[in-house]
mmCIF file of C-alpha atoms in Angstrom:
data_model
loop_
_atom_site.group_PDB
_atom_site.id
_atom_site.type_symbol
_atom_site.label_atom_id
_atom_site.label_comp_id
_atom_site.label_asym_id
_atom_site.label_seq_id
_atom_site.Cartn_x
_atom_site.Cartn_y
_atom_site.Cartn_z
ATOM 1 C CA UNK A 1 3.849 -5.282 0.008
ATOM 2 C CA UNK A 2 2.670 -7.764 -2.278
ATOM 3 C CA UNK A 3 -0.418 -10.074 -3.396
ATOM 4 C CA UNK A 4 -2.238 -10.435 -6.430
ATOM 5 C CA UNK A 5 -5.995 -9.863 -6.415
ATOM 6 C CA UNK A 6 -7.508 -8.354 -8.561
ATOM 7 C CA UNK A 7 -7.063 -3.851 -8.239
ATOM 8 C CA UNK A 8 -9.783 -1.953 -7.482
ATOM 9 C CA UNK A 9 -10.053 1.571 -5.934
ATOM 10 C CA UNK A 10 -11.844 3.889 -3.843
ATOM 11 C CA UNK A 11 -10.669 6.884 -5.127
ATOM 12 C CA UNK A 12 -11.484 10.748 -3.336
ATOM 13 C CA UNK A 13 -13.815 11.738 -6.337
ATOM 14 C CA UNK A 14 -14.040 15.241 -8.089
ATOM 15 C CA UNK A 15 -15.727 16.991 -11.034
ATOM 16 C CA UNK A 16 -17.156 20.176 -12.997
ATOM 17 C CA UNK A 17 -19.419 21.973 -11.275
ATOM 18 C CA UNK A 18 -22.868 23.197 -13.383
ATOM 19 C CA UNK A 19 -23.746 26.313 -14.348
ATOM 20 C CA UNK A 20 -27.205 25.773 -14.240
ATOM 21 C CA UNK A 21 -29.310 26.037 -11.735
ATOM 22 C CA UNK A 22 -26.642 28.492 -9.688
ATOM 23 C CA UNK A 23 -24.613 26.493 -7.212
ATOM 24 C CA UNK A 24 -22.100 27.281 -4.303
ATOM 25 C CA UNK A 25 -18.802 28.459 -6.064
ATOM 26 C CA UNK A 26 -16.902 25.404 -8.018
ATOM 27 C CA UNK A 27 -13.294 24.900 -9.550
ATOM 28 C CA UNK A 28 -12.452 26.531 -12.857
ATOM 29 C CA UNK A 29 -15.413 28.442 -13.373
ATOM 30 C CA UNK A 30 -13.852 30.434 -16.429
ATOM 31 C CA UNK A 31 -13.290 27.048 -17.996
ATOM 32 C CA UNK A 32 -16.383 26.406 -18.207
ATOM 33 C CA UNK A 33 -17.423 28.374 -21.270
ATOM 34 C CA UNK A 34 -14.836 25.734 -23.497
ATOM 35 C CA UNK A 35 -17.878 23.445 -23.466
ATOM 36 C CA UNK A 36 -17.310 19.997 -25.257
ATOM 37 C CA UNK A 37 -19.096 16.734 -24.870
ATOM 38 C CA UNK A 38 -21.630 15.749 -21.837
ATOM 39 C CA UNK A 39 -20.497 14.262 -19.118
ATOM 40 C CA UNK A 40 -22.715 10.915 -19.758
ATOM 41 C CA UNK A 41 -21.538 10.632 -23.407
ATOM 42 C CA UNK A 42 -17.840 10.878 -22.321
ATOM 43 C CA UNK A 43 -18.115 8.132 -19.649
ATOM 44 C CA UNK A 44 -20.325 5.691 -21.814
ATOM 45 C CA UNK A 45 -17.675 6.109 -24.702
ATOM 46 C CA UNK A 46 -14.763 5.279 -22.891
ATOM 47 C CA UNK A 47 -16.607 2.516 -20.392
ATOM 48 C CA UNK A 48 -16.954 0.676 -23.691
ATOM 49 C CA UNK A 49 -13.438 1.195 -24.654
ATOM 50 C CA UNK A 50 -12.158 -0.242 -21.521
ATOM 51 C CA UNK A 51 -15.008 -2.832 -21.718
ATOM 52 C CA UNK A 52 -13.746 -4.061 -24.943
ATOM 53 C CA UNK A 53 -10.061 -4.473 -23.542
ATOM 54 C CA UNK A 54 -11.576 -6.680 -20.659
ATOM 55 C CA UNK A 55 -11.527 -4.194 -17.806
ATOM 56 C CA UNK A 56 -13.627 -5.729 -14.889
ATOM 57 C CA UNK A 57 -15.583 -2.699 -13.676
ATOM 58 C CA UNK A 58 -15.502 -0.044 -16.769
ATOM 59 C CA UNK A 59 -18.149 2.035 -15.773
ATOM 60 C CA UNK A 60 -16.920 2.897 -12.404
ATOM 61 C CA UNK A 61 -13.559 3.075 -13.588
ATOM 62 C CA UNK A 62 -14.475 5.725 -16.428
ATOM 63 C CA UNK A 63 -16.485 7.505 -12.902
ATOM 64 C CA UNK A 64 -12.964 7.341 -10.795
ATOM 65 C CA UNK A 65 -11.011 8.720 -13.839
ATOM 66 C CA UNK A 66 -13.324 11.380 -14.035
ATOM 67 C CA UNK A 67 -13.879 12.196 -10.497
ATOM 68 C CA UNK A 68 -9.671 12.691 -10.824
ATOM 69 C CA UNK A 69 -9.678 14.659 -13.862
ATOM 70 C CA UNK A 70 -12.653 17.424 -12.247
ATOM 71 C CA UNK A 71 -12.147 17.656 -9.078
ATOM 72 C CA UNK A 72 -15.449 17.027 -6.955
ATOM 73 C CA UNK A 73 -17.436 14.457 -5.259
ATOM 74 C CA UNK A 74 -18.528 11.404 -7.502
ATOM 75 C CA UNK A 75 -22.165 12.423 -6.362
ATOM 76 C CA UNK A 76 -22.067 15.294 -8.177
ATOM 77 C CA UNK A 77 -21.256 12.820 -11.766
ATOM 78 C CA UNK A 78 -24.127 10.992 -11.188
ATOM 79 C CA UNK A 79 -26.247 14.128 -10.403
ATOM 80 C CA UNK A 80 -25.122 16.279 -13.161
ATOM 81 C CA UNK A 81 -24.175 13.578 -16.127
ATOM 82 C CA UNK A 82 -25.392 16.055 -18.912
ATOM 83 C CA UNK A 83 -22.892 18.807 -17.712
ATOM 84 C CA UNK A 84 -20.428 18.952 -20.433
ATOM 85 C CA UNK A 85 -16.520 19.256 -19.779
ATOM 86 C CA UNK A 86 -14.237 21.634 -20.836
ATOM 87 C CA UNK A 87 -12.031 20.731 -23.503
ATOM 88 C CA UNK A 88 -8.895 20.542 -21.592
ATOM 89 C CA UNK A 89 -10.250 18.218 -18.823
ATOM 90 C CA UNK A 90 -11.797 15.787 -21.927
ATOM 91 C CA UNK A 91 -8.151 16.005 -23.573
ATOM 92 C CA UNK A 92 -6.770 14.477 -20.253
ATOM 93 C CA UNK A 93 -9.734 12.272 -19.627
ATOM 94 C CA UNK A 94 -9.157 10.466 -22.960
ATOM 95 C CA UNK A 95 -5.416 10.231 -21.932
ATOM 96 C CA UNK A 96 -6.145 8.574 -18.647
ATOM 97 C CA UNK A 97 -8.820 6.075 -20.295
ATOM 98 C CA UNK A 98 -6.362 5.328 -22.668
ATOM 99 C CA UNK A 99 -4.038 3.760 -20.081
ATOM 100 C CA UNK A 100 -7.012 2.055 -18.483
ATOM 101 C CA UNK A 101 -7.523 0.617 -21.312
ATOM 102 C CA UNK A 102 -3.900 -0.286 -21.502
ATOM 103 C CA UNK A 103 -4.645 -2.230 -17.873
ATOM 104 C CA UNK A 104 -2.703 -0.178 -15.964
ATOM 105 C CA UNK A 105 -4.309 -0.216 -12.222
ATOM 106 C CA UNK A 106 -6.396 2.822 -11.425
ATOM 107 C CA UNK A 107 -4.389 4.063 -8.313
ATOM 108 C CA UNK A 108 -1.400 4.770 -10.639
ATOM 109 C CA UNK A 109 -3.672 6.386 -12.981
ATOM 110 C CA UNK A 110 -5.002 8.852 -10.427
ATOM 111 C CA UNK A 111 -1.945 8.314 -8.047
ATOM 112 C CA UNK A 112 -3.385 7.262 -5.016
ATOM 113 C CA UNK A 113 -5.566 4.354 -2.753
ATOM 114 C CA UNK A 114 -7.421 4.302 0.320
ATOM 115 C CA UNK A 115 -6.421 1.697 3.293
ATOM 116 C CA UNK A 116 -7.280 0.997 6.433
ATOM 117 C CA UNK A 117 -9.599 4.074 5.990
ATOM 118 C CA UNK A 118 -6.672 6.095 4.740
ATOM 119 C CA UNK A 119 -5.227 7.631 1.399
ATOM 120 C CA UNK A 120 -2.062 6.469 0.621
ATOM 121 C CA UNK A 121 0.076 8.353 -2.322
ATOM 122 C CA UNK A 122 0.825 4.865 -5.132
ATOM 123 C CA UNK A 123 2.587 5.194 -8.334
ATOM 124 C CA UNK A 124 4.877 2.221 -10.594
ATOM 125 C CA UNK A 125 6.828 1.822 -8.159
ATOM 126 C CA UNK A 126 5.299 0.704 -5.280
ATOM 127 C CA UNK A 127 2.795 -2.440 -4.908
ATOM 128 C CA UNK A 128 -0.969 -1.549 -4.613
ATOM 129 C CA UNK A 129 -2.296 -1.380 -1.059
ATOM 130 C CA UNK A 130 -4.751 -4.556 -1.106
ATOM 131 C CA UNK A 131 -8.021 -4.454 1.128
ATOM 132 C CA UNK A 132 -6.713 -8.466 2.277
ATOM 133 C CA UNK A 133 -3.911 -6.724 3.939
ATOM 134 C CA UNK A 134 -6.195 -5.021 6.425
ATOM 135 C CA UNK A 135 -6.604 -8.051 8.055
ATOM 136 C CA UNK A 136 -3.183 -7.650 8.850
ATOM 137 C CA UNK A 137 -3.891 -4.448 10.491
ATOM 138 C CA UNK A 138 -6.675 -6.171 12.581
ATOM 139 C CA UNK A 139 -4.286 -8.722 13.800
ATOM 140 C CA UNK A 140 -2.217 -6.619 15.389
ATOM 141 C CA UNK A 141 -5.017 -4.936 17.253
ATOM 142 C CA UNK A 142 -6.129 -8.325 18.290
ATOM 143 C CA UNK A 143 -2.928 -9.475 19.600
ATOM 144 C CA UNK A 144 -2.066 -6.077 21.186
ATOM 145 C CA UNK A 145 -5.864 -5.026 22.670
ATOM 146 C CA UNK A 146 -4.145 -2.248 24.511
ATOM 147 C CA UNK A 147 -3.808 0.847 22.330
ATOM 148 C CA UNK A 148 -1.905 2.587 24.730
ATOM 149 C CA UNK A 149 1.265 -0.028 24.659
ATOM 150 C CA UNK A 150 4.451 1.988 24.083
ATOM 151 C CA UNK A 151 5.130 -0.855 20.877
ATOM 152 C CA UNK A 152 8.556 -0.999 18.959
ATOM 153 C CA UNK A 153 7.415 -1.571 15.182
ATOM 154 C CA UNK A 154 9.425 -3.043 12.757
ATOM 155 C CA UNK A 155 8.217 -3.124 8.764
ATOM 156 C CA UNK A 156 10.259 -5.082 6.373
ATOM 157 C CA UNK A 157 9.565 -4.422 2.713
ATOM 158 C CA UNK A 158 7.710 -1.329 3.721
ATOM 159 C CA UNK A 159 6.696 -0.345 -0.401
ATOM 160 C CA UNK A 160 4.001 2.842 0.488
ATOM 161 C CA UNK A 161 4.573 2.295 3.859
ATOM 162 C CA UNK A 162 0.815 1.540 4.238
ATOM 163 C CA UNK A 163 1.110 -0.999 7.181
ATOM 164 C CA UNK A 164 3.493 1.081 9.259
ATOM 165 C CA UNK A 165 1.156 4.088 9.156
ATOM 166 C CA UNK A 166 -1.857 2.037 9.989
ATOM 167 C CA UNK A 167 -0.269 0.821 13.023
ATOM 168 C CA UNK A 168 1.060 3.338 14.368
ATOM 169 C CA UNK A 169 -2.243 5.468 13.910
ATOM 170 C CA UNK A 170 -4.086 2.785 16.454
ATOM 171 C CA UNK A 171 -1.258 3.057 19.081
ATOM 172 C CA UNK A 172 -0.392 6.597 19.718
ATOM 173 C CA UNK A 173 2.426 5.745 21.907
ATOM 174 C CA UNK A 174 4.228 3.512 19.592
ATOM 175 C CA UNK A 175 7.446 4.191 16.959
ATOM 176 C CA UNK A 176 8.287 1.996 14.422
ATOM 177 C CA UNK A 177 10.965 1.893 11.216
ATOM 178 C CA UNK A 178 10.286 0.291 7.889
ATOM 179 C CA UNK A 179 12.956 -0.943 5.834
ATOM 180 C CA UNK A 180 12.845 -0.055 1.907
ATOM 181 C CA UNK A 181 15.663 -1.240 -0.273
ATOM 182 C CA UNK A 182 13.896 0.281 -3.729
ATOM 183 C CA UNK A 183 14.752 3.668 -3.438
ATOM 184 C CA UNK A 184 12.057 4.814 -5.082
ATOM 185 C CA UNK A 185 9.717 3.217 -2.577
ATOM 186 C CA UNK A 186 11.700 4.360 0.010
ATOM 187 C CA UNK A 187 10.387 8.152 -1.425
ATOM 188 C CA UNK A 188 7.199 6.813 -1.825
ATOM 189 C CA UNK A 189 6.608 5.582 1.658
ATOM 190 C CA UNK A 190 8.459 8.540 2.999
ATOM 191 C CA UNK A 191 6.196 10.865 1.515
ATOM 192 C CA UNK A 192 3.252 8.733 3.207
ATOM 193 C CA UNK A 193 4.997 9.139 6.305
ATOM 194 C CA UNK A 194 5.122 13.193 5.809
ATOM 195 C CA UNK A 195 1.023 13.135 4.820
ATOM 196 C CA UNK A 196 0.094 11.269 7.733
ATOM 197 C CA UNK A 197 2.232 13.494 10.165
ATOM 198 C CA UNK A 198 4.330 10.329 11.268
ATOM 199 C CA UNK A 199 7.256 11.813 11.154
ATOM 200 C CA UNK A 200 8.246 12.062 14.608
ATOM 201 C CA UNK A 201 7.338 8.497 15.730
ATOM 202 C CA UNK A 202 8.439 6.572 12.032
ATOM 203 C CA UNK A 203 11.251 6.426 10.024
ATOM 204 C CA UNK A 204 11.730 5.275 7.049
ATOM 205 C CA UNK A 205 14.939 3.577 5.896
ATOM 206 C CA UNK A 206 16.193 3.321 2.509
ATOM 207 C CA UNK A 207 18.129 -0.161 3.223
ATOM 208 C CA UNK A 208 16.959 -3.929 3.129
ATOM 209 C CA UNK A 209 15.387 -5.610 6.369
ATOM 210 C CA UNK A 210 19.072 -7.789 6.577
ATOM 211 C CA UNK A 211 20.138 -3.778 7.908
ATOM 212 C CA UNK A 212 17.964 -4.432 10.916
ATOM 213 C CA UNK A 213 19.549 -4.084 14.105
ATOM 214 C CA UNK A 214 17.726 -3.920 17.769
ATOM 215 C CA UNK A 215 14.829 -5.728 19.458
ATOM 216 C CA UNK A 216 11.244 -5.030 18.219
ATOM 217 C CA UNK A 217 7.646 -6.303 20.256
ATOM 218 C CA UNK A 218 6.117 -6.528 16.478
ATOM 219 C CA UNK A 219 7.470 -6.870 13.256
ATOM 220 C CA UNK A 220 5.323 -7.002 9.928
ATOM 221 C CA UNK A 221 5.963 -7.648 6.400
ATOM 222 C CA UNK A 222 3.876 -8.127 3.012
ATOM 223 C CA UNK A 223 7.296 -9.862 1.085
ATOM 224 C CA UNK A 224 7.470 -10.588 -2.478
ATOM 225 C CA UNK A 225 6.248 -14.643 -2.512
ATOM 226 C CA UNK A 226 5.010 -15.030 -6.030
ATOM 227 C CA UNK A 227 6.922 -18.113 -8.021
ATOM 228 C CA UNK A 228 8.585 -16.778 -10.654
ATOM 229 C CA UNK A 229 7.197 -19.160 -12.924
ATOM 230 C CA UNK A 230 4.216 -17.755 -11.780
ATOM 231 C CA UNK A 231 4.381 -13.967 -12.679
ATOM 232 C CA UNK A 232 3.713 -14.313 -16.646
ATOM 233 C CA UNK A 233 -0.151 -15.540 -15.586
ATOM 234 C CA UNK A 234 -0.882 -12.798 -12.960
ATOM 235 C CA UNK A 235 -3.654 -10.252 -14.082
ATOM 236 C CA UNK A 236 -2.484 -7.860 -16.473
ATOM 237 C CA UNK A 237 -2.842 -4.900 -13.910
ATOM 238 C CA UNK A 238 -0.727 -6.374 -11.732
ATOM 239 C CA UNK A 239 2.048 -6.800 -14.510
ATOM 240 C CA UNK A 240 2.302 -3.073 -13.721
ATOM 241 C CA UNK A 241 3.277 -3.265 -10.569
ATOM 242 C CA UNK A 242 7.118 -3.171 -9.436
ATOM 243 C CA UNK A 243 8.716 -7.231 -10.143
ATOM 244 C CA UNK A 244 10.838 -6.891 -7.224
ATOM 245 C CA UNK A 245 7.681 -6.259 -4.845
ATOM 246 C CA UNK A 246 5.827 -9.418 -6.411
ATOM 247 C CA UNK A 247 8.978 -12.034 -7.480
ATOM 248 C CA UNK A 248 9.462 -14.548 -4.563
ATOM 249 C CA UNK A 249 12.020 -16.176 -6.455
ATOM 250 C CA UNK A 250 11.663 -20.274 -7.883
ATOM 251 C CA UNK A 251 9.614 -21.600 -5.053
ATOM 252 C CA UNK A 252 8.065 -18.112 -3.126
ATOM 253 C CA UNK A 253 10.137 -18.922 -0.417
ATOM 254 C CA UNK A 254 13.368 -17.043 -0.435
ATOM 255 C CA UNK A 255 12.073 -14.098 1.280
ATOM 256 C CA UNK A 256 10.393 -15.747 4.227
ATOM 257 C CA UNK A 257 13.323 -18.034 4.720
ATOM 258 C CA UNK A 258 15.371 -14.090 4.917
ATOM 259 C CA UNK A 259 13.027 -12.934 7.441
ATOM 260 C CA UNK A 260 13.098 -16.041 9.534
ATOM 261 C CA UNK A 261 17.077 -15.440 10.110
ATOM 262 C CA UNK A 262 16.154 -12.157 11.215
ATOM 263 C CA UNK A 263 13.028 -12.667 13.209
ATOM 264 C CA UNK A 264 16.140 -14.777 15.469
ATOM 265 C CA UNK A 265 17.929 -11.813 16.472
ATOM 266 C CA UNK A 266 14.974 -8.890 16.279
ATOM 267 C CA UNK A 267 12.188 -9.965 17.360
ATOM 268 C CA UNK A 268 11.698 -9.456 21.393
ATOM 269 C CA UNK A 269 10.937 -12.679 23.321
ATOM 270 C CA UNK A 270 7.044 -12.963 23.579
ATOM 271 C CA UNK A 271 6.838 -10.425 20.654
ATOM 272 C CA UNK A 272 4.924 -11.412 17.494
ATOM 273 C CA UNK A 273 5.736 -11.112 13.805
ATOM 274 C CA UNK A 274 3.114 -11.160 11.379
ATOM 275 C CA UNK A 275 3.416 -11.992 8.187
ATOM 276 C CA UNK A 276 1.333 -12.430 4.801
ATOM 277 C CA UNK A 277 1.928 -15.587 2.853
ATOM 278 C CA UNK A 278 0.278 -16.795 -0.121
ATOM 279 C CA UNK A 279 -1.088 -20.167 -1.302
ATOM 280 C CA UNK A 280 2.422 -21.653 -2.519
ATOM 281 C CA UNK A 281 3.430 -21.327 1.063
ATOM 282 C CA UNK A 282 1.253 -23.938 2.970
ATOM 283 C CA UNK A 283 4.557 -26.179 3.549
ATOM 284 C CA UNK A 284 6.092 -22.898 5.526
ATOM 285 C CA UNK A 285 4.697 -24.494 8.974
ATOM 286 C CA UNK A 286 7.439 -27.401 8.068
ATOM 287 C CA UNK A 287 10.415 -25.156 7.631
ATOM 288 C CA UNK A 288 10.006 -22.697 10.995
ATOM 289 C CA UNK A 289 10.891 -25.310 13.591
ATOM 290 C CA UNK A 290 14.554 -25.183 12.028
ATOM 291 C CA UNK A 291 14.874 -21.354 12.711
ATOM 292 C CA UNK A 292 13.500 -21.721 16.193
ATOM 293 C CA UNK A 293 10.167 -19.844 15.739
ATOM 294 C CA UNK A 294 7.180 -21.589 16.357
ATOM 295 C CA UNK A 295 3.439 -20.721 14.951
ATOM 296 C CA UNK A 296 0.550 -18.756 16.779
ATOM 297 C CA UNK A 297 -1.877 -19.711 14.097
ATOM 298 C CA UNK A 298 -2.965 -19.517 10.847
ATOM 299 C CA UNK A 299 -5.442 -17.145 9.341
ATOM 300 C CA UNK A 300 -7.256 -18.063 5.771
ATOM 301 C CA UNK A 301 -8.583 -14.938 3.880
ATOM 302 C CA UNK A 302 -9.377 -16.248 0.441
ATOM 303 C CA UNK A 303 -6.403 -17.081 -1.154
ATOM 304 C CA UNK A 304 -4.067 -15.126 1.294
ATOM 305 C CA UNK A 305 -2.858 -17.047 4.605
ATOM 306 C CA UNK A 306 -1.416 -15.482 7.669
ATOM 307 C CA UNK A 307 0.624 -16.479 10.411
ATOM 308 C CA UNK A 308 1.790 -15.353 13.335
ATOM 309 C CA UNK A 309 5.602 -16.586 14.580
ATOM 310 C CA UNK A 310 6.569 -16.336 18.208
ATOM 311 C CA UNK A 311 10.958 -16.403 18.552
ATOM 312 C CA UNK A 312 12.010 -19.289 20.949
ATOM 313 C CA UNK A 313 15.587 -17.666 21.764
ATOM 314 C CA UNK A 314 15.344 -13.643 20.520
ATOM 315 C CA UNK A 315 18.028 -11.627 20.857
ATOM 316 C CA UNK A 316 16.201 -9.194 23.486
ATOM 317 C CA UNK A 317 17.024 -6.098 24.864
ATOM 318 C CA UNK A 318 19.332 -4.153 22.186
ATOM 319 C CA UNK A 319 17.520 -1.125 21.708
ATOM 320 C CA UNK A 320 15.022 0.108 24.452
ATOM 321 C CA UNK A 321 12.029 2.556 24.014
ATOM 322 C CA UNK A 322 13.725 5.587 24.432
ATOM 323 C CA UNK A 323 16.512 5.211 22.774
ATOM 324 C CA UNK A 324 14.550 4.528 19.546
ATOM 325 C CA UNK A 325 12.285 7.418 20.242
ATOM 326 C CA UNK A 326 15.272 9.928 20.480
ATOM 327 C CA UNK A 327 16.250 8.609 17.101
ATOM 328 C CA UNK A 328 13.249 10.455 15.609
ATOM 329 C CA UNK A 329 14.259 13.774 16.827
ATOM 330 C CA UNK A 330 17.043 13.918 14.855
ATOM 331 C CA UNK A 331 17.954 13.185 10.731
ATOM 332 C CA UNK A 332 20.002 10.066 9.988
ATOM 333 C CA UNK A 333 22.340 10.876 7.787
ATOM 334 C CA UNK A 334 20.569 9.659 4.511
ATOM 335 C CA UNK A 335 18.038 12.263 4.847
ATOM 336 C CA UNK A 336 20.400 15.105 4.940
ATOM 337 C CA UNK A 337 22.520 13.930 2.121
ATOM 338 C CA UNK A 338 19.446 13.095 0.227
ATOM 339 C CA UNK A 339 16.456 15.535 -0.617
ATOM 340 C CA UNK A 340 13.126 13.817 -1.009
ATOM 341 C CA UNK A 341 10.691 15.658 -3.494
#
């Protein structure tokens, strides 16, 4: 996936439980006893740190890092702020700041991020889920009201695998495959897959979207369309991210004009793809004509544009229903050559 607004995160928060008044049973009890500094002075000390190194939201950053660190709901930090935290969990707190501080995006820091109303496992080397992309998500459902609709899914750059999963989750009859060619996305998304208990109706496959073969009724894709020129000025946190998942080469073009090649001979007649393009790419309506796919519309979310491509002579029929859901069944030979941890 790609963009480049700004990260933020809505993290699953956690902390220290008090000792005082007595409360249900809470994590590390024991640990307790190796009091060091309050809760409230630790947060306030390292909000200023990442204040000073021109961090958007420190406070709630500092409250996210924390929440990770601890263990419990981020009510319990704002109810309890003059608890004080065992040395240990103030050791890695301090660590975690630091590479705040050092504008690395929060969901690599605590290794996750919620879209589409679901927690996705991130780290370097996958793109950031972006709340923009769930518009994405709510395209589909608009263009395919039925949830029942036994859909063929294709996902081309698939990074966590975030936009597979979210479709598939609103059409229970439905199997998809995303393409990866990083193969440490490929784990990444994979692993996604596993946690969301996809694994019999997606597939992940650790090849680029050129590998794709068959006829799909959707196909969706978050490519890389940056300009290169471009990538020095993006946010610092988003200098983080993976290059190949942000670089869309000299004009942001070269992967659409990739995808439009394939669209040709894998996308089903009447089938939709849907793709997210960025604000180089309002010339793309100029170049589709020549690939014989023709525009549904145009959707403007900020600075992210979406449009929907409908194939004038797909290459239909391929790979039917079945066929693709018997593939799940059964391991393709990358998996069992190839242990995923």
């Amino acid at each position: 996936m790609n963009g480049f607004c700004a990260t933020c995160a809505i993290a699953l928060a956690i902390i220290v439980p008090t000792i005082s008044p007595p409360m249900s049973p809470g994590p590390d009890v024991a640990a307790i006893a190796l009091r060091s500094q309050k809760l409230s002075t630790l947060i306030q000390e390292r909000s200023e740190l990442l204040s000073s190194h021109k961090v958007e939201s420190p406070h709630l950053d500092c409250e996210i890092i924390m929440q990770h660190v601890l263990g419990v709901e981020r009510s319990f930090i704002i109810m309890n702020h003059t608890n004080q935290v065992p040395r240990d969990k103030e050791l890695l707190f301090w660590k975690l700041t630091k590479k705040r501080a050092e504008r690395y995006p929060i969901s690599q820091i605590i290794g996750n991020r919620e879209f589409w109303s679901k927690n996705f496992i991130v780290n370097q080397h996958v793109l950031d889920p972006r709340p923009d992309s769930e518009t994405l998500i709510s395209t589909v459902l608009k263009y395919y009201p039925n949830k029942k609709q036994r859909l063929k899914i294709a996902d081309f750059g698939t990074g966590t695998g975030c936009l597979l999963i979210s479709v598939l989750s609103e059409y229970e009859n439905a199997v998809g495959i995303g393409f990866e060619k990083s193969l440490e996305a490929y784990k990444v998304a994979y692993q996604n897959t596993k946690k969301h208990n996809l694994l019999s109706r997606a597939k992940i496959f650790p090849s680029s979207w050129t590998e794709c073969r068959g006829s799909f009724d959707l196909i969706i894709s978050n490519p890389p369309y940056i300009k290169r020129s471009k990538l020095k000025d993006l946010q610092a946190e988003v200098q983080k991210e993976p290059r190949i998942a942000l670089d869309g080469g000299i004009d942001g073009l070269n992967c659409y004009l990739s995808i439009f090649l394939i669209l040709k001979k894998c996308l089903k007649k009447n089938g939709f793809a849907i793709l997210e393009i960025g604000e180089d790419q309002n010339d793309i309506d100029k170049i589709i004509p020549s690939y014989e796919l023709a525009f549904q519309e145009y959707r403007i979310l900020k600075t992210l544009l979406f449009f929907f491509a409908l194939t004038v002579n797909p290459n239909d029929g391929q790979l039917d229903y079945q066929l693709l859901l018997q593939q799940f069944q059964k391991k393709p030979p990358f998996f069992r050559n190839h242990r995923v941890k």
